Tab-separated table of C-alpha atoms in Angstrom:
chain	number	residue	atom	x	y	z
A	213	MET	CA	-8.726	28.220	-35.411
A	214	LYS	CA	-10.607	25.116	-36.535
A	215	LYS	CA	-7.821	22.869	-35.350
A	216	TRP	CA	-7.859	24.595	-32.003
A	217	LEU	CA	-11.603	24.141	-31.695
A	218	ALA	CA	-11.427	20.473	-32.642
A	219	SER	CA	-8.776	19.717	-30.070
A	220	ALA	CA	-10.751	21.584	-27.419
A	221	ILE	CA	-13.852	19.528	-28.188
A	222	ILE	CA	-11.903	16.269	-28.105
A	223	THR	CA	-10.360	17.209	-24.756
A	224	LEU	CA	-13.764	18.118	-23.386
A	225	MET	CA	-15.253	14.834	-24.585
A	226	ALA	CA	-12.383	12.895	-23.056
A	227	VAL	CA	-12.952	14.634	-19.724
A	228	VAL	CA	-16.683	13.895	-19.836
A	229	ILE	CA	-16.080	10.240	-20.698
A	230	VAL	CA	-13.433	9.765	-18.020
A	231	THR	CA	-15.440	11.411	-15.265
A	232	GLY	CA	-18.594	9.693	-16.419
A	233	CYS	CA	-17.039	6.253	-16.228
A	234	GLY	CA	-14.905	6.900	-13.198
A	235	ALA	CA	-17.485	7.178	-10.480
A	236	LYS	CA	-19.821	4.317	-9.860
A	237	THR	CA	-21.996	5.299	-6.983
A	238	ASN	CA	-24.768	3.839	-4.928
A	239	ASN	CA	-27.627	6.222	-5.306
A	240	ASN	CA	-30.087	6.206	-2.509
A	241	ALA	CA	-32.704	8.834	-2.012
A	242	GLY	CA	-33.254	9.061	1.680
A	243	SER	CA	-36.373	11.094	1.104
A	244	GLU	CA	-38.291	7.984	0.060
A	245	ALA	CA	-38.657	7.082	3.679
A	246	SER	CA	-40.870	9.005	6.000
A	247	GLY	CA	-38.059	10.751	7.773
A	248	ASN	CA	-37.437	13.144	10.539
A	249	THR	CA	-39.233	16.301	9.538
A	250	SER	CA	-36.543	18.637	10.845
A	251	ASN	CA	-34.378	18.089	7.752
A	252	SER	CA	-37.147	17.723	5.200
A	253	GLY	CA	-36.303	21.049	3.560
A	254	ASP	CA	-32.737	19.908	2.909
A	255	THR	CA	-32.510	18.648	-0.666
A	256	THR	CA	-28.704	18.458	-0.838
A	257	THR	CA	-27.309	15.065	-1.859
A	258	TYR	CA	-24.571	14.373	0.660
A	259	LYS	CA	-21.659	12.427	-0.762
A	260	PHE	CA	-19.946	9.850	1.438
A	261	ALA	CA	-16.642	8.165	0.709
A	262	THR	CA	-15.620	4.702	1.893
A	263	ASP	CA	-12.745	2.262	1.626
A	264	ALA	CA	-14.549	-0.933	0.710
A	265	SER	CA	-11.834	-3.401	1.721
A	266	TYR	CA	-12.907	-4.295	5.235
A	267	ALA	CA	-15.374	-7.155	5.152
A	268	PRO	CA	-17.832	-7.571	6.796
A	269	MET	CA	-17.972	-3.851	7.610
A	270	GLU	CA	-17.702	-2.543	4.049
A	271	PHE	CA	-16.692	-4.353	0.908
A	272	MET	CA	-17.437	-4.637	-2.777
A	273	ASP	CA	-19.586	-7.481	-4.039
A	274	LYS	CA	-18.700	-7.211	-7.741
A	275	ASP	CA	-19.538	-3.574	-8.391
A	276	GLU	CA	-21.903	-3.120	-5.490
A	277	LEU	CA	-21.093	-1.754	-2.043
A	278	LYS	CA	-22.133	-3.993	0.816
A	279	GLY	CA	-21.578	-4.403	4.517
A	280	PHE	CA	-22.818	-3.347	7.915
A	281	ASP	CA	-21.605	0.241	7.577
A	282	ILE	CA	-23.310	0.703	4.233
A	283	GLU	CA	-26.695	-0.481	5.516
A	284	PHE	CA	-26.231	1.439	8.730
A	285	LEU	CA	-25.646	4.678	6.837
A	286	ASP	CA	-28.685	3.978	4.713
A	287	ALA	CA	-30.853	3.563	7.803
A	288	VAL	CA	-29.469	6.726	9.378
A	289	MET	CA	-29.912	8.919	6.335
A	290	LYS	CA	-33.445	7.645	5.780
A	291	GLN	CA	-34.234	8.392	9.393
A	292	ALA	CA	-32.780	11.881	9.028
A	293	GLY	CA	-34.591	12.441	5.738
A	294	LEU	CA	-31.392	13.311	3.906
A	295	LYS	CA	-30.337	12.317	0.400
A	296	TYR	CA	-26.939	10.759	0.051
A	297	GLU	CA	-24.675	8.578	-2.057
A	298	VAL	CA	-21.659	6.444	-1.194
A	299	THR	CA	-18.576	5.976	-3.372
A	300	ASN	CA	-15.673	3.580	-2.915
A	301	THR	CA	-12.721	5.958	-3.061
A	302	GLY	CA	-10.139	3.936	-1.126
A	303	TRP	CA	-8.720	4.900	2.272
A	304	ASP	CA	-6.225	7.626	1.322
A	305	ALA	CA	-8.558	9.418	-1.034
A	306	MET	CA	-11.353	9.223	1.538
A	307	LEU	CA	-9.210	10.855	4.215
A	308	GLU	CA	-8.017	13.655	2.019
A	309	SER	CA	-11.333	14.450	0.371
A	310	VAL	CA	-13.305	14.349	3.612
A	311	LYS	CA	-10.715	16.631	5.153
A	312	GLN	CA	-11.226	19.106	2.314
A	313	GLY	CA	-14.990	18.637	2.504
A	314	THR	CA	-15.679	20.026	-0.962
A	315	GLU	CA	-16.545	16.921	-2.977
A	316	TYR	CA	-17.301	14.526	-0.128
A	317	GLN	CA	-19.116	15.681	2.964
A	318	GLY	CA	-18.553	12.510	4.958
A	319	GLY	CA	-16.777	9.195	5.325
A	320	VAL	CA	-18.153	5.836	6.454
A	321	SER	CA	-15.417	3.240	6.807
A	322	SER	CA	-15.156	1.772	10.323
A	323	VAL	CA	-13.146	4.797	11.361
A	324	SER	CA	-12.306	4.614	15.059
A	325	ILE	CA	-12.654	7.796	17.062
A	326	THR	CA	-9.288	8.875	18.508
A	327	ASP	CA	-8.055	12.151	19.979
A	328	ASP	CA	-5.244	12.477	17.422
A	329	ARG	CA	-7.743	12.245	14.590
A	330	LYS	CA	-10.135	14.711	16.222
A	331	GLN	CA	-7.552	17.407	15.538
A	332	THR	CA	-8.257	17.051	11.831
A	333	TYR	CA	-11.829	15.725	11.632
A	334	ASP	CA	-15.228	15.922	13.245
A	335	TYR	CA	-17.069	12.721	14.110
A	336	SER	CA	-20.663	11.682	14.534
A	337	MET	CA	-21.640	10.130	17.838
A	338	PRO	CA	-20.129	6.640	18.246
A	339	TYR	CA	-22.213	4.041	16.414
A	340	PHE	CA	-20.257	0.809	16.794
A	341	GLU	CA	-18.249	-0.807	19.557
A	342	SER	CA	-15.213	-2.810	18.529
A	343	ARG	CA	-12.261	-4.412	20.213
A	344	ASN	CA	-8.878	-5.629	19.072
A	345	VAL	CA	-7.874	-9.229	19.661
A	346	ILE	CA	-4.674	-11.216	19.129
A	347	LEU	CA	-4.560	-14.055	16.608
A	348	VAL	CA	-1.946	-16.762	17.288
A	349	LYS	CA	-1.275	-20.418	16.526
A	350	GLU	CA	-2.778	-22.931	18.942
A	351	GLY	CA	-0.385	-23.628	21.809
A	352	SER	CA	1.427	-20.303	21.531
A	353	ASP	CA	2.933	-18.901	24.740
A	354	ILE	CA	1.372	-15.513	24.035
A	355	LYS	CA	-1.377	-14.874	26.556
A	356	SER	CA	-1.745	-11.090	26.556
A	357	ALA	CA	-0.704	-7.981	24.652
A	358	THR	CA	2.330	-7.425	26.870
A	359	ASP	CA	3.648	-10.879	25.877
A	360	LEU	CA	3.958	-9.511	22.351
A	361	LYS	CA	6.933	-7.337	23.285
A	362	GLY	CA	10.000	-8.724	21.503
A	363	LYS	CA	7.813	-10.927	19.298
A	364	LYS	CA	7.088	-10.318	15.633
A	365	VAL	CA	3.637	-8.855	15.237
A	366	ALA	CA	1.778	-8.041	12.012
A	367	VAL	CA	-0.928	-5.360	11.822
A	368	GLN	CA	-2.631	-3.195	9.238
A	369	THR	CA	-1.159	0.313	9.062
A	370	GLY	CA	-3.336	3.031	10.511
A	371	THR	CA	-5.758	0.741	12.325
A	372	THR	CA	-6.190	1.076	16.064
A	373	ALA	CA	-4.378	-2.262	16.346
A	374	ASP	CA	-1.394	-0.447	14.836
A	375	ILE	CA	-1.775	2.464	17.271
A	376	LEU	CA	-2.097	0.169	20.320
A	377	MET	CA	0.819	-2.057	19.372
A	378	THR	CA	3.004	0.959	18.527
A	379	LYS	CA	2.351	2.180	22.064
A	380	ILE	CA	3.324	-1.203	23.520
A	381	MET	CA	6.333	-1.939	21.290
A	382	GLY	CA	7.529	1.596	20.593
A	383	ASN	CA	7.486	3.663	17.404
A	384	GLY	CA	10.284	2.547	15.098
A	385	ASP	CA	10.417	-1.094	16.251
A	386	THR	CA	10.679	-3.132	13.060
A	387	ASN	CA	9.392	-6.239	14.872
A	388	LEU	CA	6.022	-4.565	14.508
A	389	LYS	CA	5.278	-5.090	10.822
A	390	LYS	CA	2.743	-2.691	9.410
A	391	PHE	CA	1.057	-3.959	6.272
A	392	ASP	CA	-1.174	-2.272	3.796
A	393	SER	CA	-4.095	-4.559	4.568
A	394	ASN	CA	-5.083	-7.208	7.085
A	395	ALA	CA	-5.133	-9.792	4.302
A	396	VAL	CA	-1.363	-9.455	3.818
A	397	ALA	CA	-0.693	-9.286	7.574
A	398	LEU	CA	-2.534	-12.605	7.987
A	399	LEU	CA	-0.478	-14.139	5.165
A	400	GLU	CA	2.682	-13.060	6.984
A	401	LEU	CA	1.473	-15.034	10.018
A	402	ASP	CA	0.717	-18.044	7.805
A	403	GLN	CA	4.226	-17.990	6.318
A	404	GLY	CA	6.027	-17.729	9.630
A	405	GLY	CA	7.140	-14.108	9.362
A	406	ALA	CA	5.061	-13.079	12.378
A	407	ASP	CA	4.126	-14.679	15.685
A	408	ALA	CA	0.803	-12.887	15.963
A	409	VAL	CA	-1.656	-10.618	14.197
A	410	VAL	CA	-3.609	-7.964	16.057
A	411	ALA	CA	-6.845	-6.807	14.430
A	412	ASP	CA	-10.506	-6.057	15.011
A	413	VAL	CA	-12.423	-8.973	16.466
A	414	ALA	CA	-14.746	-9.135	13.438
A	415	ILE	CA	-11.797	-9.674	11.062
A	416	VAL	CA	-10.058	-12.206	13.296
A	417	GLN	CA	-13.189	-14.287	13.919
A	418	TYR	CA	-13.945	-14.259	10.207
A	419	TYR	CA	-10.432	-15.537	9.425
A	420	ILE	CA	-10.538	-18.320	12.024
A	421	GLN	CA	-13.914	-19.391	10.732
A	422	GLN	CA	-12.678	-19.415	7.125
A	423	ASN	CA	-9.482	-21.357	7.931
A	424	PRO	CA	-10.331	-24.073	10.487
A	425	ASP	CA	-7.396	-26.229	9.299
A	426	LYS	CA	-4.796	-23.619	10.255
A	427	LYS	CA	-5.416	-24.078	13.994
A	428	TYR	CA	-5.525	-20.439	14.992
A	429	VAL	CA	-7.009	-19.099	18.202
A	430	SER	CA	-7.921	-15.576	19.219
A	431	ILE	CA	-6.867	-14.082	22.538
A	432	GLU	CA	-8.791	-11.287	24.206
A	433	ASP	CA	-6.986	-8.771	26.350
A	434	ASN	CA	-9.500	-6.396	27.842
A	435	THR	CA	-6.959	-4.612	30.015
A	436	ASN	CA	-4.600	-3.538	27.226
A	437	PHE	CA	-7.134	-3.336	24.430
A	438	ALA	CA	-9.891	-1.002	25.530
A	439	PRO	CA	-13.096	-0.990	23.528
A	440	GLU	CA	-13.109	1.540	20.746
A	441	TYR	CA	-15.874	3.232	18.857
A	442	TYR	CA	-16.467	3.882	15.204
A	443	GLY	CA	-17.882	7.196	14.080
A	444	LEU	CA	-18.911	8.734	10.787
A	445	LEU	CA	-16.143	11.012	9.586
A	446	PHE	CA	-16.812	14.671	8.758
A	447	PRO	CA	-14.678	17.666	7.802
A	448	LYS	CA	-13.837	20.048	10.628
A	449	GLY	CA	-16.677	22.452	11.248
A	450	SER	CA	-19.250	20.370	9.361
A	451	ASP	CA	-22.879	20.835	10.364
A	452	LEU	CA	-23.739	17.324	9.193
A	453	ALA	CA	-22.865	15.694	12.520
A	454	ALA	CA	-25.611	17.668	14.240
A	455	LYS	CA	-28.071	16.440	11.608
A	456	VAL	CA	-27.234	12.737	11.753
A	457	ASP	CA	-26.656	12.284	15.486
A	458	PRO	CA	-30.375	12.385	16.388
A	459	ALA	CA	-31.024	9.881	13.591
A	460	ILE	CA	-28.350	7.497	14.894
A	461	LYS	CA	-29.909	7.733	18.354
A	462	ALA	CA	-33.323	7.092	16.902
A	463	ILE	CA	-32.390	3.916	15.004
A	464	ILE	CA	-30.620	2.538	18.059
A	465	ASP	CA	-33.735	3.209	20.134
A	466	ASN	CA	-36.275	1.880	17.646
A	467	GLY	CA	-34.510	-1.443	17.081
A	468	THR	CA	-33.405	-0.885	13.466
A	469	TYR	CA	-29.784	-0.928	14.620
A	470	ALA	CA	-30.165	-4.226	16.509
A	471	GLU	CA	-31.808	-5.747	13.456
A	472	LEU	CA	-28.888	-4.772	11.203
A	473	TYR	CA	-26.370	-5.940	13.769
A	474	LYS	CA	-28.014	-9.340	14.045
A	475	LYS	CA	-28.109	-9.649	10.272
A	476	TRP	CA	-24.353	-9.100	9.924
A	477	PHE	CA	-22.912	-10.521	13.147
A	478	GLY	CA	-25.509	-13.057	14.253
A	479	GLU	CA	-25.887	-11.671	17.757
A	480	GLU	CA	-27.554	-8.917	19.748
A	481	PRO	CA	-25.510	-5.727	20.020
A	482	ASN	CA	-24.564	-4.209	23.325
A	483	THR	CA	-25.515	-0.583	22.796
A	484	ASP	CA	-25.143	0.598	26.388
A	485	ASN	CA	-21.859	2.345	25.661
A	486	LEU	CA	-23.019	4.003	22.458
A	487	LYS	CA	-25.360	6.502	24.093
Q	128	MET	CA	-3.901	24.254	3.157
Q	129	ASP	CA	-2.570	23.386	6.561
Q	130	PHE	CA	0.714	21.559	6.533
Q	131	LYS	CA	2.068	20.339	9.857
Q	132	PHE	CA	5.840	20.464	9.845
Q	133	ASP	CA	6.009	19.417	13.481
Q	134	ILE	CA	4.779	15.876	12.751
Q	135	ILE	CA	7.463	15.513	10.033
Q	136	TRP	CA	10.053	16.644	12.543
Q	137	GLY	CA	9.079	13.803	14.881
Q	138	TYR	CA	9.512	11.262	12.102
Q	139	LEU	CA	12.875	12.520	10.815
Q	140	PRO	CA	14.985	9.882	12.648
Q	141	LEU	CA	12.828	7.137	11.141
Q	142	PHE	CA	12.964	8.699	7.680
Q	143	TRP	CA	16.749	8.807	8.051
Q	144	LYS	CA	16.833	5.113	8.951
Q	145	GLY	CA	14.483	4.448	6.051
Q	146	THR	CA	16.772	6.348	3.679
Q	147	LEU	CA	19.704	4.121	4.671
Q	148	TYR	CA	17.588	1.044	3.974
Q	149	THR	CA	16.455	2.448	0.625
Q	150	ILE	CA	20.107	2.983	-0.301
Q	151	LEU	CA	21.049	-0.509	0.913
Q	152	ILE	CA	18.197	-2.189	-0.955
Q	153	SER	CA	18.731	-0.187	-4.167
Q	154	LEU	CA	22.519	-0.564	-4.232
Q	155	SER	CA	22.304	-4.307	-3.574
Q	156	GLY	CA	19.584	-4.611	-6.188
Q	157	VAL	CA	21.682	-2.744	-8.762
Q	158	ALA	CA	24.865	-4.685	-8.000
Q	159	LEU	CA	23.353	-8.163	-7.901
Q	160	GLY	CA	21.006	-7.353	-10.765
Q	161	SER	CA	23.875	-6.196	-13.003
Q	162	ILE	CA	25.889	-9.342	-12.315
Q	163	LEU	CA	22.924	-11.637	-12.858
Q	164	GLY	CA	21.925	-9.585	-15.908
Q	165	LEU	CA	25.319	-10.212	-17.457
Q	166	PHE	CA	24.649	-13.975	-17.476
Q	167	VAL	CA	21.083	-13.531	-18.648
Q	168	GLY	CA	22.186	-11.147	-21.407
Q	169	PHE	CA	24.959	-13.378	-22.714
Q	170	GLY	CA	22.667	-16.386	-22.398
Q	171	LYS	CA	20.120	-14.671	-24.565
Q	172	MET	CA	22.752	-13.901	-27.240
Q	173	SER	CA	24.023	-17.492	-27.184
Q	174	ARG	CA	23.754	-19.616	-30.306
Q	175	ARG	CA	22.788	-22.618	-28.164
Q	176	TRP	CA	19.011	-22.885	-27.838
Q	177	TYR	CA	19.120	-24.500	-24.370
Q	178	LEU	CA	20.836	-21.346	-23.069
Q	179	ARG	CA	18.865	-18.899	-25.146
Q	180	TRP	CA	15.352	-20.145	-24.419
Q	181	PRO	CA	15.446	-20.100	-20.616
Q	182	MET	CA	17.040	-16.646	-20.599
Q	183	GLN	CA	14.508	-15.325	-23.085
Q	184	SER	CA	11.705	-16.683	-20.864
Q	185	TYR	CA	13.342	-15.125	-17.813
Q	186	ILE	CA	13.355	-11.702	-19.464
Q	187	ASN	CA	9.797	-12.118	-20.710
Q	188	PHE	CA	8.555	-13.013	-17.249
Q	189	PHE	CA	10.297	-10.305	-15.252
Q	190	ARG	CA	9.656	-7.541	-17.760
Q	191	GLY	CA	6.122	-8.650	-18.462
Q	192	THR	CA	4.646	-8.980	-14.966
Q	193	PRO	CA	4.092	-6.298	-12.314
Q	194	LEU	CA	7.026	-5.798	-9.956
Q	195	LEU	CA	4.582	-5.672	-7.044
Q	196	VAL	CA	3.421	-9.211	-7.793
Q	197	GLN	CA	7.052	-10.358	-8.089
Q	198	ILE	CA	7.791	-8.825	-4.685
Q	199	TYR	CA	4.875	-10.682	-3.099
Q	200	MET	CA	5.920	-13.933	-4.820
Q	201	VAL	CA	9.472	-13.643	-3.518
Q	202	HIS	CA	8.373	-12.611	-0.032
Q	203	PHE	CA	5.612	-15.137	0.537
Q	204	GLY	CA	6.774	-17.888	-1.821
Q	205	LEU	CA	10.513	-17.981	-2.506
Q	206	MET	CA	11.801	-16.766	0.877
Q	207	PRO	CA	9.777	-19.187	3.041
Q	208	LEU	CA	11.042	-21.922	0.712
Q	209	ILE	CA	14.697	-20.971	1.256
Q	210	LEU	CA	14.713	-19.548	4.802
Q	211	GLY	CA	11.691	-21.346	6.251
Q	212	LYS	CA	10.094	-17.991	7.036
Q	213	THR	CA	9.627	-14.566	5.524
Q	214	ASN	CA	12.299	-11.875	5.644
Q	215	SER	CA	11.340	-8.515	4.217
Q	216	ILE	CA	14.789	-7.057	3.538
Q	217	ALA	CA	16.157	-10.215	1.919
Q	218	ALA	CA	12.972	-10.470	-0.142
Q	219	ALA	CA	13.208	-6.818	-1.185
Q	220	ILE	CA	16.803	-7.182	-2.390
Q	221	THR	CA	16.097	-10.498	-4.133
Q	222	ALA	CA	13.000	-9.272	-5.937
Q	223	LEU	CA	14.669	-6.060	-7.125
Q	224	SER	CA	17.793	-7.937	-8.256
Q	225	LEU	CA	15.789	-10.504	-10.222
Q	226	ASN	CA	13.751	-7.738	-11.817
Q	227	ALA	CA	16.753	-5.518	-12.595
Q	228	ALA	CA	18.596	-8.471	-14.145
Q	229	ALA	CA	15.955	-8.721	-16.869
Q	230	TYR	CA	16.371	-5.059	-17.782
Q	231	THR	CA	20.161	-4.928	-17.524
Q	232	ALA	CA	20.405	-8.088	-19.651
Q	233	GLU	CA	18.774	-6.187	-22.490
Q	234	ILE	CA	21.068	-3.218	-21.908
Q	235	TYR	CA	24.145	-5.473	-22.210
Q	236	ARG	CA	22.755	-7.077	-25.330
Q	237	ALA	CA	21.838	-3.773	-26.977
Q	238	GLY	CA	25.240	-2.300	-26.111
Q	239	ILE	CA	27.203	-5.220	-27.513
Q	240	GLN	CA	25.092	-5.611	-30.639
Q	241	SER	CA	25.356	-1.888	-31.385
Q	242	ILE	CA	29.067	-2.260	-32.134
Q	243	ASP	CA	29.636	-2.659	-35.830
Q	244	LYS	CA	30.225	-6.245	-37.042
Q	245	GLY	CA	33.299	-5.061	-38.955
Q	246	GLN	CA	35.113	-4.578	-35.660
Q	247	THR	CA	34.689	-8.235	-34.722
Q	248	GLU	CA	35.810	-9.291	-38.186
Q	249	ALA	CA	38.846	-7.009	-38.007
Q	250	ALA	CA	39.804	-8.399	-34.585
Q	251	HIS	CA	39.419	-11.968	-35.792
Q	252	SER	CA	41.572	-11.237	-38.836
Q	253	LEU	CA	44.268	-9.955	-36.451
Q	254	GLY	CA	44.220	-13.419	-34.868
Q	255	MET	CA	42.310	-12.507	-31.710
Q	256	THR	CA	40.207	-15.162	-29.995
Q	257	HIS	CA	36.519	-14.653	-29.267
Q	258	PHE	CA	37.306	-13.770	-25.639
Q	259	GLN	CA	40.077	-11.327	-26.614
Q	260	THR	CA	37.787	-9.640	-29.125
Q	261	MET	CA	35.181	-9.130	-26.420
Q	262	ARG	CA	37.626	-8.008	-23.784
Q	263	PHE	CA	39.757	-5.591	-25.791
Q	264	ILE	CA	37.632	-4.471	-28.745
Q	265	ILE	CA	33.902	-4.803	-28.178
Q	266	LEU	CA	33.310	-4.290	-24.441
Q	267	PRO	CA	35.367	-1.069	-24.011
Q	268	GLN	CA	33.245	0.576	-26.687
Q	269	ALA	CA	29.991	-1.078	-25.716
Q	270	ILE	CA	30.230	-0.134	-22.047
Q	271	ARG	CA	30.464	3.549	-22.936
Q	272	ARG	CA	27.219	3.201	-24.855
Q	273	MET	CA	25.555	1.325	-22.002
Q	274	ILE	CA	26.198	3.954	-19.338
Q	275	PRO	CA	23.185	6.217	-20.032
Q	276	ALA	CA	20.830	3.234	-20.173
Q	277	PHE	CA	22.259	1.872	-16.936
Q	278	GLY	CA	21.845	5.248	-15.269
Q	279	ASN	CA	18.228	5.293	-16.292
Q	280	GLU	CA	17.710	1.805	-14.899
Q	281	PHE	CA	19.339	2.699	-11.568
Q	282	ILE	CA	17.147	5.736	-11.073
Q	283	VAL	CA	14.008	3.744	-11.845
Q	284	LEU	CA	15.163	1.057	-9.445
Q	285	VAL	CA	15.597	3.520	-6.570
Q	286	LYS	CA	11.985	4.611	-6.977
Q	287	ASP	CA	10.761	1.041	-7.553
Q	288	SER	CA	12.278	0.061	-4.222
Q	289	SER	CA	9.417	2.007	-2.613
Q	290	LEU	CA	7.117	-0.903	-3.513
Q	291	THR	CA	8.900	-3.060	-0.957
Q	292	ALA	CA	7.168	-1.008	1.754
Q	293	LEU	CA	4.197	-3.281	1.121
Q	294	ILE	CA	6.104	-6.266	2.539
Q	295	THR	CA	7.270	-4.020	5.426
Q	296	ALA	CA	10.873	-3.538	4.345
Q	297	PRO	CA	11.640	-0.584	6.648
Q	298	GLU	CA	12.595	1.894	3.905
Q	299	ILE	CA	11.381	5.444	3.200
Q	300	MET	CA	7.908	4.647	1.913
Q	301	TYR	CA	7.275	2.256	4.802
Q	302	TRP	CA	7.803	4.997	7.370
Q	303	ALA	CA	5.703	7.356	5.283
Q	304	GLY	CA	2.897	4.789	5.524
Q	305	VAL	CA	3.418	4.451	9.269
Q	306	MET	CA	3.252	8.213	9.687
Q	307	LYS	CA	0.139	8.375	7.544
Q	308	GLY	CA	-1.460	5.730	9.738
Q	309	GLN	CA	-0.787	7.614	12.929
Q	310	TYR	CA	-2.147	11.000	11.876
Q	311	ILE	CA	-4.336	9.914	8.984
Q	312	ARG	CA	-2.883	12.730	6.913
Q	313	ILE	CA	-1.594	12.280	3.364
Q	314	TRP	CA	0.594	15.161	2.325
Q	315	GLU	CA	3.077	15.429	5.171
Q	316	PRO	CA	4.337	11.821	4.848
Q	317	TYR	CA	4.117	11.467	1.074
Q	318	LEU	CA	5.669	14.822	0.178
Q	319	THR	CA	8.481	14.185	2.657
Q	320	ALA	CA	9.105	10.806	1.031
Q	321	ALA	CA	8.985	12.372	-2.448
Q	322	PHE	CA	11.485	15.015	-1.354
Q	323	ILE	CA	13.940	12.379	-0.082
Q	324	TYR	CA	13.578	10.267	-3.240
Q	325	PHE	CA	14.196	13.360	-5.309
Q	326	ILE	CA	17.413	14.131	-3.449
Q	327	LEU	CA	18.554	10.529	-3.931
Q	328	THR	CA	17.748	10.315	-7.632
Q	329	TYR	CA	19.022	13.823	-8.384
Q	330	SER	CA	22.397	13.114	-6.762
Q	331	LEU	CA	22.500	9.806	-8.589
Q	332	SER	CA	21.883	11.460	-11.957
Q	333	LYS	CA	24.614	14.041	-11.228
Q	334	LEU	CA	27.002	11.221	-10.377
Q	335	LEU	CA	26.071	9.361	-13.556
Q	336	ASN	CA	26.625	12.477	-15.666
Q	337	TRP	CA	30.074	12.785	-14.178
Q	338	ILE	CA	30.850	9.142	-14.923
Q	339	GLU	CA	29.590	9.571	-18.473
Q	340	ARG	CA	31.936	12.511	-19.018
Q	341	LYS	CA	34.889	10.603	-17.568
Q	342	ALA	CA	34.284	7.417	-19.523
């Protein structure tokens, strides 16, 4: 009996230690701010998951979450008067746990709103306009997305660049190389395995700016690449969307959004299509 | 839990193609790795230090570093050096072969050294040369002892080949990732992939059992 008890205690301690060390979270009490009074009775701490590997939208600076999305969520939740915390769970874990909705009640990770995804998730109102662009070597004969047919193209799996290029090149075409992250897709372009990379404009501009010696240029194609919108991700049937949407509207209207946007991207946002 | 079989159905042709590539990559990896491993293994057992040291370092490197890093090094480093550009399938086969060689080398060595020294001495006293001793006395016994270890290595290699999805070798795990990207759902693609890998490794272990009985 003693042995049994000892092993139970050790197991319990191990569980406590593992779970205690496992989750490093950003704790932010939204109630500090003078918020929207409609949610002031809500003392739940809403847990958000993110995949912090998408600079400058969300990334880890040492052990701290940073990026436009992170500060945006902070502004929204303060406005709504809701408590929340964000954890870097990685993409797969975020999708699955937000779908289940038990541990995490939301996801913030530059998730584009698409009809396919709406079958499984609810979204907030759109909060960010993005566009895909093509990255090629200077002097390339690629001028638009349709020129990419028959060429080798690298994208990150599951991004809207992937979805758009799959539509253009066909599902199952191995000339469309789908990598785990944009970082590896860009390396493939560097090493001659791909003729072009298609990705969000923020990522592409960042890469060109960081690597001026590589002589890359970005190509816009507004006919084939329609603008797309990021939304906060919620489980199906969540009531959280209804709570945050007015707050998102409010921070767009009161200029907080523009301020954040300028801080991260150095220019004024065009918010006409967000409302 | 909702599980959408219809989206798996749509991906079956691609999973089938992926399965063929997994088999191609794994079989090539096993074959080339076993041949290369033979040289590495004998090199390591050599009495000459200039053969022994490089082979020992080879084994240390490939057993001691993550296969994923080796795959990236071959894909983005070695292949562009040889071919002038990247090639995912060639890189996948090369990386798995180089990695498997380190493990099979140790299997060869263990198998050969497990045969009692008295056998070598007896063969020599019968007037057999070193080569004859190996060919007729040691290897026939050693190979029988190596079979289970080889089987183990093959099965691990089939599953390890899934890592090559990260350099877009179009095998099973790659299409699982593609499917995951389209629907942003986890279980349908990953459980389908797991199921296919299980069928592959289970048939392989049955085959190996049969070979073991025959040998």
